């Protein structure tokens, strides 16, 4: 008898999981309160950031953080009224800002991201959606060589993972990227990356292919799980009960309250991310570029140039803050001074940030409920790989990976 899997969440992780489960022969229902690709999967920088295995919590963060928070030009912001609620998570998060934990976390993230382009190709190849994946360099723009050298620790970890940057300096920078400011005189180029020109559209197209393969999509809010007998038998939604043999929880930062119903209190917070789309932009970047001074990525997309990044800690409830958007706009103008646009579109989304910076990928006990969330800023990058891993685990296939770093049970106590 064919087993039925309910996948909760229709972002890149959930949709990828649904596609790989259908390929494995499962009946699959994808459940999302807003519809495919409407949340964080829509608003990211679009990068398939294979070299993005280094967590924010690198050595020295605790010493540097106070200065970062008071600088209007540094992309770290805090809504101070939220600090009392944030504090328990923040203490756990900052406890990882040392060399041994950074290396441990980077070693855990690397298998999820380093083969991103090939994983997106494997996801899209036989469903006619390969054209959504654009192969490209991924480059990092620095004020000068000294600014690049100041990030030697991060680049050392990237090199250990196989990513050796090619440095372009001086006037050669403008040969490589004609529209970038004269203030950027050193660019570190990493080959064999890629990006998506319309992330929300991409996830929507994947969801349509999932439906075409026989998958079902339900627009509903999941309220609870039926675990009578110790194993999942149904999920309770705003549109009624949906029976299932297994379930996958892939609702990003909104997974936390559902995890509580499963007996796990996950230290998970929103890493509030912003973007501005400079619609129909001219004289912007020709390929994705991380602007090191502002820690945001400028990506040429179908709609225009999207500048995305910035970290604000402030929870799910508050609306957009003005300061991050002002900083993003100011930094974008400084990096691409000749860029023009017909209009500017602002967006705020919520990246799911576990306190140890590692996603949760695995089964909760023997309940038949599996998790696929907590990817911080690498959700689009690692979504297809995560979905493939989950489908393999649910099918009982060997993963050829150590899955222990991602086990949701690490938060049992």
Coordinates of C-alpha atoms in Angstrom, one line a residue:
X1 CA 0.0 0.0 0.0
X2 CA 1.4 3.4 -1.0
X3 CA 2.2 5.6 2.0
X4 CA 1.0 9.2 2.3
X5 CA 3.3 11.9 3.5
X6 CA 2.0 15.4 4.6
X7 CA 4.7 18.0 4.0
X8 CA 4.0 21.2 6.0
X9 CA 5.4 24.3 4.4
X10 CA 5.7 25.1 0.7
X11 CA 9.0 27.0 0.6
X12 CA 12.0 25.7 -1.2
X13 CA 12.6 23.0 1.4
X14 CA 9.0 21.7 1.5
X15 CA 8.5 21.8 -2.3
X16 CA 11.8 20.1 -2.9
X17 CA 10.9 17.4 -0.4
X18 CA 7.6 16.9 -2.1
X19 CA 9.2 16.4 -5.5
X20 CA 11.7 13.9 -4.2
X21 CA 9.1 12.0 -2.3
X22 CA 6.9 11.8 -5.4
X23 CA 9.9 10.4 -7.3
X24 CA 10.3 7.8 -4.6
X25 CA 6.7 6.7 -5.1
X26 CA 4.9 8.3 -2.1
X27 CA 1.5 10.0 -2.1
X28 CA 2.3 13.6 -1.0
X29 CA 0.2 16.5 0.2
X30 CA 1.9 19.8 0.5
X31 CA 0.3 22.1 3.1
X32 CA 1.0 25.8 3.4
X33 CA -1.0 28.7 4.8
X34 CA -0.1 31.1 2.0
X35 CA 0.9 29.0 -0.9
X36 CA 4.2 28.0 -2.6
X37 CA 7.0 30.4 -2.5
X38 CA 5.2 33.3 -0.8
X39 CA 7.4 33.6 2.3
X40 CA 11.1 33.6 2.9
X41 CA 11.7 31.6 -0.2
X42 CA 10.5 34.6 -2.2
X43 CA 12.6 37.3 -0.6
X44 CA 16.1 36.0 -0.5
X45 CA 19.2 37.1 -2.5
X46 CA 18.7 34.3 -5.0
X47 CA 22.3 33.0 -4.6
X48 CA 23.2 29.3 -4.7
X49 CA 25.9 30.1 -2.2
X50 CA 27.9 26.9 -2.2
X51 CA 30.7 28.6 -0.2
X52 CA 28.4 29.8 2.5
X53 CA 29.3 27.3 5.2
X54 CA 30.8 29.8 7.7
X55 CA 28.3 30.8 10.4
X56 CA 27.8 34.4 11.7
X57 CA 29.1 33.3 15.1
X58 CA 32.8 33.3 14.2
X59 CA 35.5 34.1 16.8
X60 CA 35.5 37.7 17.9
X61 CA 31.8 38.3 17.4
X62 CA 31.2 39.0 21.1
X63 CA 33.9 41.6 21.2
X64 CA 32.8 43.3 18.0
X65 CA 29.0 43.1 18.5
X66 CA 28.6 46.3 20.6
X67 CA 30.3 48.4 18.0
X68 CA 28.3 46.8 15.2
X69 CA 25.1 47.6 16.9
X70 CA 25.8 51.3 17.3
X71 CA 27.1 51.8 13.8
X72 CA 24.6 52.9 11.2
X73 CA 26.7 51.4 8.5
X74 CA 27.0 47.9 9.9
X75 CA 24.3 45.4 8.9
X76 CA 23.5 44.2 12.4
X77 CA 20.4 45.7 14.1
X78 CA 18.5 45.0 17.3
X79 CA 15.0 46.0 18.3
X80 CA 15.9 46.8 21.9
X81 CA 12.4 46.3 23.2
X82 CA 12.6 42.6 22.1
X83 CA 15.9 42.0 24.0
X84 CA 14.3 40.5 27.2
X85 CA 12.6 37.8 25.1
X86 CA 15.6 37.4 22.8
X87 CA 18.2 37.0 25.7
X88 CA 18.0 33.2 26.3
X89 CA 18.5 32.5 22.6
X90 CA 21.2 35.1 22.3
X91 CA 23.2 33.7 25.1
X92 CA 23.2 30.2 23.5
X93 CA 23.9 31.7 20.0
X94 CA 26.9 33.8 21.2
X95 CA 28.3 30.8 23.1
X96 CA 29.3 29.4 19.7
X97 CA 31.4 32.4 18.7
X98 CA 34.7 30.5 19.2
X99 CA 37.1 28.6 16.9
X100 CA 36.1 25.1 17.8
X101 CA 32.4 25.6 17.5
X102 CA 32.7 27.7 14.4
X103 CA 34.7 24.8 12.7
X104 CA 32.2 22.3 14.0
X105 CA 29.2 24.3 12.6
X106 CA 31.0 24.9 9.3
X107 CA 31.7 21.2 8.9
X108 CA 28.0 20.6 9.5
X109 CA 26.8 23.2 7.0
X110 CA 29.2 22.3 4.2
X111 CA 27.6 19.1 3.1
X112 CA 24.2 20.9 2.8
X113 CA 25.5 23.7 0.6
X114 CA 28.7 22.9 -1.3
X115 CA 27.0 21.0 -4.1
X116 CA 24.1 23.4 -4.4
X117 CA 24.2 24.0 -8.2
X118 CA 24.3 20.3 -9.0
X119 CA 21.5 19.7 -6.5
X120 CA 19.3 22.3 -8.1
X121 CA 20.0 20.8 -11.5
X122 CA 19.1 17.3 -10.2
X123 CA 15.8 18.7 -8.8
X124 CA 14.9 20.6 -12.0
X125 CA 16.5 18.5 -14.8
X126 CA 13.8 16.0 -15.6
X127 CA 10.8 18.3 -15.0
X128 CA 11.9 20.8 -17.6
X129 CA 12.8 23.6 -15.2
X130 CA 16.6 23.7 -15.6
X131 CA 16.4 27.1 -17.2
X132 CA 15.6 28.6 -13.8
X133 CA 19.2 27.9 -12.6
X134 CA 21.7 30.4 -13.9
X135 CA 25.4 29.3 -13.4
X136 CA 27.7 32.2 -12.5
X137 CA 30.6 33.4 -10.4
X138 CA 29.9 34.6 -6.9
X139 CA 32.1 37.5 -6.0
X140 CA 32.9 39.6 -2.9
X141 CA 33.6 43.3 -3.3
X142 CA 36.1 44.8 -0.8
X143 CA 37.3 48.4 -0.3
X144 CA 40.9 47.1 -0.7
X145 CA 43.2 44.2 -0.2
X146 CA 43.5 44.9 3.6
X147 CA 39.7 44.6 3.9
X148 CA 39.9 41.2 2.2
X149 CA 42.8 40.1 4.4
X150 CA 40.7 41.1 7.5
X151 CA 38.4 38.2 6.7
X152 CA 41.2 35.7 6.4
X153 CA 39.6 33.4 9.0
X154 CA 36.4 33.1 7.0
X155 CA 38.3 32.6 3.8
X156 CA 40.5 30.0 5.4
X157 CA 37.4 27.9 6.2
X158 CA 36.1 28.3 2.7
X159 CA 39.5 27.2 1.3
X160 CA 39.4 24.1 3.5
X161 CA 36.0 23.3 1.9
X162 CA 37.5 23.6 -1.6
X163 CA 36.7 27.3 -2.5
X164 CA 39.8 29.1 -3.5
X165 CA 39.1 32.8 -4.4
X166 CA 40.6 34.5 -7.4
X167 CA 41.6 38.1 -6.5
X168 CA 41.0 40.9 -9.0
X169 CA 42.5 44.3 -8.0
X170 CA 42.8 47.9 -9.2
X171 CA 41.5 48.8 -12.6
X172 CA 40.9 45.2 -13.4
X173 CA 37.9 45.3 -11.1
X174 CA 36.0 47.5 -13.6
X175 CA 37.0 45.2 -16.4
X176 CA 35.3 42.4 -14.5
X177 CA 32.3 44.3 -13.1
X178 CA 32.0 47.6 -15.1
X179 CA 29.4 49.3 -12.9
X180 CA 30.9 48.8 -9.5
X181 CA 32.2 51.9 -7.6
X182 CA 35.8 53.0 -7.6
X183 CA 35.7 52.6 -3.9
X184 CA 35.8 48.8 -4.4
X185 CA 39.4 48.0 -5.5
X186 CA 39.5 44.3 -4.6
X187 CA 37.1 41.6 -5.7
X188 CA 37.4 37.9 -4.5
X189 CA 35.8 35.7 -7.2
X190 CA 34.6 32.2 -6.5
X191 CA 33.7 30.1 -9.5
X192 CA 31.1 27.4 -10.1
X193 CA 28.2 29.1 -8.3
X194 CA 24.8 30.1 -9.5
X195 CA 21.7 32.1 -8.8
X196 CA 17.9 32.2 -9.4
X197 CA 16.5 35.3 -11.2
X198 CA 13.1 35.0 -9.6
X199 CA 13.2 32.9 -6.4
X200 CA 9.4 33.1 -5.7
X201 CA 8.6 32.3 -9.3
X202 CA 11.0 29.4 -9.1
X203 CA 9.4 27.8 -6.1
X204 CA 6.0 28.4 -7.7
X205 CA 7.1 26.6 -10.9
X206 CA 8.5 23.7 -8.8
X207 CA 5.2 23.5 -7.0
X208 CA 3.3 23.3 -10.3
X209 CA 5.6 20.5 -11.4
X210 CA 4.9 18.7 -8.1
X211 CA 1.2 19.0 -8.8
X212 CA 1.6 17.8 -12.3
X213 CA 3.4 14.7 -11.0
X214 CA 0.3 13.8 -8.9
X215 CA 1.1 15.7 -5.7
X216 CA -1.6 17.7 -3.9
X217 CA -1.4 21.2 -2.5
X218 CA -3.7 22.4 0.3
X219 CA -3.9 26.0 1.5
X220 CA -4.4 25.7 5.2
X221 CA -2.8 26.5 8.6
X222 CA -1.6 23.4 10.5
X223 CA -2.8 23.5 14.1
X224 CA -1.7 20.1 15.6
X225 CA -0.6 16.5 15.1
X226 CA -2.5 13.3 15.9
X227 CA 0.2 11.2 17.6
X228 CA -2.2 8.7 19.3
X229 CA -0.3 5.5 19.7
X230 CA 3.0 7.4 19.5
X231 CA 3.0 7.7 15.7
X232 CA 1.7 10.3 13.3
X233 CA -1.7 9.5 11.8
X234 CA -3.0 12.9 10.8
X235 CA -2.4 16.6 10.9
X236 CA -5.1 18.9 12.1
X237 CA -5.5 22.0 9.9
X238 CA -7.8 25.0 9.5
X239 CA -9.3 23.2 6.6
X240 CA -9.9 19.9 8.5
X241 CA -8.1 16.7 9.3
X242 CA -5.5 15.3 6.8
X243 CA -4.6 11.7 7.4
X244 CA -1.0 10.6 6.8
X245 CA 1.5 7.9 7.5
X246 CA 4.4 10.3 7.9
X247 CA 4.8 14.1 8.1
X248 CA 7.6 16.6 7.3
X249 CA 7.7 19.9 9.2
X250 CA 9.4 22.6 6.9
X251 CA 7.8 25.8 8.0
X252 CA 10.9 27.8 8.7
X253 CA 10.8 30.0 11.8
X254 CA 7.1 29.2 12.2
X255 CA 8.1 25.6 13.0
X256 CA 8.8 26.5 16.7
X257 CA 5.2 26.4 18.1
X258 CA 4.5 23.1 16.2
X259 CA 7.7 21.6 17.6
X260 CA 6.5 22.4 21.1
X261 CA 3.5 20.2 20.4
X262 CA 5.9 17.5 19.6
X263 CA 7.8 17.9 22.9
X264 CA 10.8 19.9 21.7
X265 CA 11.5 23.5 22.7
X266 CA 13.8 24.5 19.9
X267 CA 15.9 27.7 20.5
X268 CA 14.8 29.3 17.2
X269 CA 14.6 33.0 16.4
X270 CA 13.8 35.1 13.4
X271 CA 16.9 36.6 11.7
X272 CA 14.9 39.4 10.1
X273 CA 16.2 39.9 6.6
X274 CA 15.5 42.8 4.3
X275 CA 15.7 43.4 0.6
X276 CA 15.2 46.3 -1.8
X277 CA 14.4 45.6 -5.5
X278 CA 15.6 48.4 -7.8
X279 CA 13.0 47.7 -10.5
X280 CA 14.2 47.7 -14.1
X281 CA 17.6 48.8 -12.9
X282 CA 20.3 49.9 -15.3
X283 CA 24.1 50.1 -14.5
X284 CA 23.9 47.6 -11.7
X285 CA 25.8 44.4 -11.2
X286 CA 26.1 41.8 -14.1
X287 CA 26.5 38.9 -11.6
X288 CA 25.8 38.4 -7.9
X289 CA 28.2 40.4 -5.7
X290 CA 28.4 40.4 -1.9
X291 CA 29.3 44.0 -0.8
X292 CA 31.6 43.2 2.1
X293 CA 31.2 46.5 3.9
X294 CA 27.4 46.1 4.1
X295 CA 27.2 42.3 4.1
X296 CA 24.5 42.3 1.5
X297 CA 24.3 40.8 -1.9
X298 CA 23.4 42.6 -5.1
X299 CA 21.8 40.2 -7.6
X300 CA 20.6 40.9 -11.2
X301 CA 17.1 39.5 -11.3
X302 CA 14.2 39.4 -13.7
X303 CA 12.5 42.3 -11.9
X304 CA 15.6 44.4 -11.5
X305 CA 18.5 44.4 -9.1
X306 CA 17.8 42.9 -5.7
X307 CA 19.9 44.0 -2.8
X308 CA 19.3 41.6 0.1
X309 CA 20.9 40.9 3.4
X310 CA 21.2 42.7 6.7
X311 CA 20.5 41.0 10.0
X312 CA 18.0 42.4 12.5
X313 CA 17.0 40.6 15.7
X314 CA 13.5 41.6 16.7
X315 CA 11.1 38.7 16.5
X316 CA 8.1 38.0 14.2
X317 CA 5.6 40.5 15.4
X318 CA 7.1 43.9 14.6
X319 CA 6.9 45.5 11.2
X320 CA 9.9 46.8 9.1
X321 CA 12.4 49.1 10.7
X322 CA 13.6 52.1 8.9
X323 CA 17.3 51.9 9.8
X324 CA 18.2 48.6 8.0
X325 CA 16.4 49.8 4.8
X326 CA 18.3 53.2 5.0
X327 CA 21.6 51.4 5.3
X328 CA 20.8 49.0 2.5
X329 CA 19.8 51.9 0.2
X330 CA 22.9 53.9 1.1
X331 CA 25.3 51.1 0.7
X332 CA 23.8 50.1 -2.7
X333 CA 24.2 53.6 -3.9
X334 CA 27.8 53.7 -2.8
X335 CA 28.6 50.3 -4.5
X336 CA 26.8 51.1 -7.8
X337 CA 26.7 54.9 -8.0
X338 CA 25.4 55.0 -11.6
X339 CA 22.5 52.5 -11.0
X340 CA 19.1 53.9 -11.8
X341 CA 15.6 52.3 -11.3
X342 CA 12.0 53.0 -12.2
X343 CA 11.0 52.4 -8.5
X344 CA 12.2 50.7 -5.3
X345 CA 10.3 47.8 -3.6
X346 CA 11.0 47.0 0.0
X347 CA 10.6 43.7 1.7
X348 CA 11.0 42.1 5.1
X349 CA 11.2 38.4 5.8
X350 CA 12.1 35.9 8.5
X351 CA 15.1 33.6 8.3
X352 CA 14.8 30.6 10.7
X353 CA 17.9 30.8 13.0
X354 CA 18.6 28.0 15.5
X355 CA 21.0 29.0 18.3
X356 CA 23.6 26.6 16.9
X357 CA 23.2 27.7 13.3
X358 CA 22.6 24.1 12.1
X359 CA 19.4 23.1 10.3
X360 CA 17.1 20.4 11.8
X361 CA 16.9 17.5 9.4
X362 CA 15.7 14.2 10.8
X363 CA 13.0 12.2 12.6
X364 CA 11.6 13.2 16.0
X365 CA 12.0 10.0 17.9
X366 CA 10.0 7.3 16.2
X367 CA 6.9 9.5 15.6
X368 CA 7.1 9.5 11.8
X369 CA 7.4 13.3 12.0
X370 CA 10.5 14.6 10.2
X371 CA 12.0 18.1 10.3
X372 CA 13.5 20.2 7.5
X373 CA 14.0 23.7 8.8
X374 CA 16.4 26.1 10.4
X375 CA 18.6 27.0 7.5
X376 CA 19.4 30.6 8.5
X377 CA 20.4 32.4 5.3
X378 CA 21.1 29.2 3.2
X379 CA 17.5 28.0 2.7
X380 CA 17.5 28.5 -1.1
X381 CA 21.0 27.2 -1.4
X382 CA 20.4 24.0 0.6
X383 CA 16.7 23.4 0.0
X384 CA 17.0 20.8 -2.8
X385 CA 19.7 18.9 -0.9
X386 CA 17.6 18.9 2.3
X387 CA 14.6 17.7 0.4
X388 CA 16.5 14.9 -1.2
X389 CA 18.0 13.8 2.1
X390 CA 14.6 13.7 3.7
X391 CA 13.1 11.7 0.9
X392 CA 15.9 9.3 1.2
X393 CA 15.6 9.0 5.0
X394 CA 11.9 8.5 4.8
X395 CA 12.4 5.8 2.1
X396 CA 15.0 4.0 4.2
X397 CA 17.8 4.7 1.8
X398 CA 21.4 5.3 3.0
X399 CA 22.4 9.0 2.9
X400 CA 26.2 8.5 2.9
X401 CA 26.3 11.4 5.3
X402 CA 26.6 11.8 9.0
X403 CA 23.2 13.1 9.9
X404 CA 23.9 13.5 13.6
X405 CA 24.7 17.3 13.5
X406 CA 21.2 18.0 12.2
X407 CA 19.2 15.7 14.6
X408 CA 16.2 17.5 16.0
X409 CA 16.6 15.3 19.1
X410 CA 19.6 17.5 20.1
X411 CA 17.0 19.9 21.5
X412 CA 15.1 17.2 23.5
X413 CA 16.3 18.9 26.8

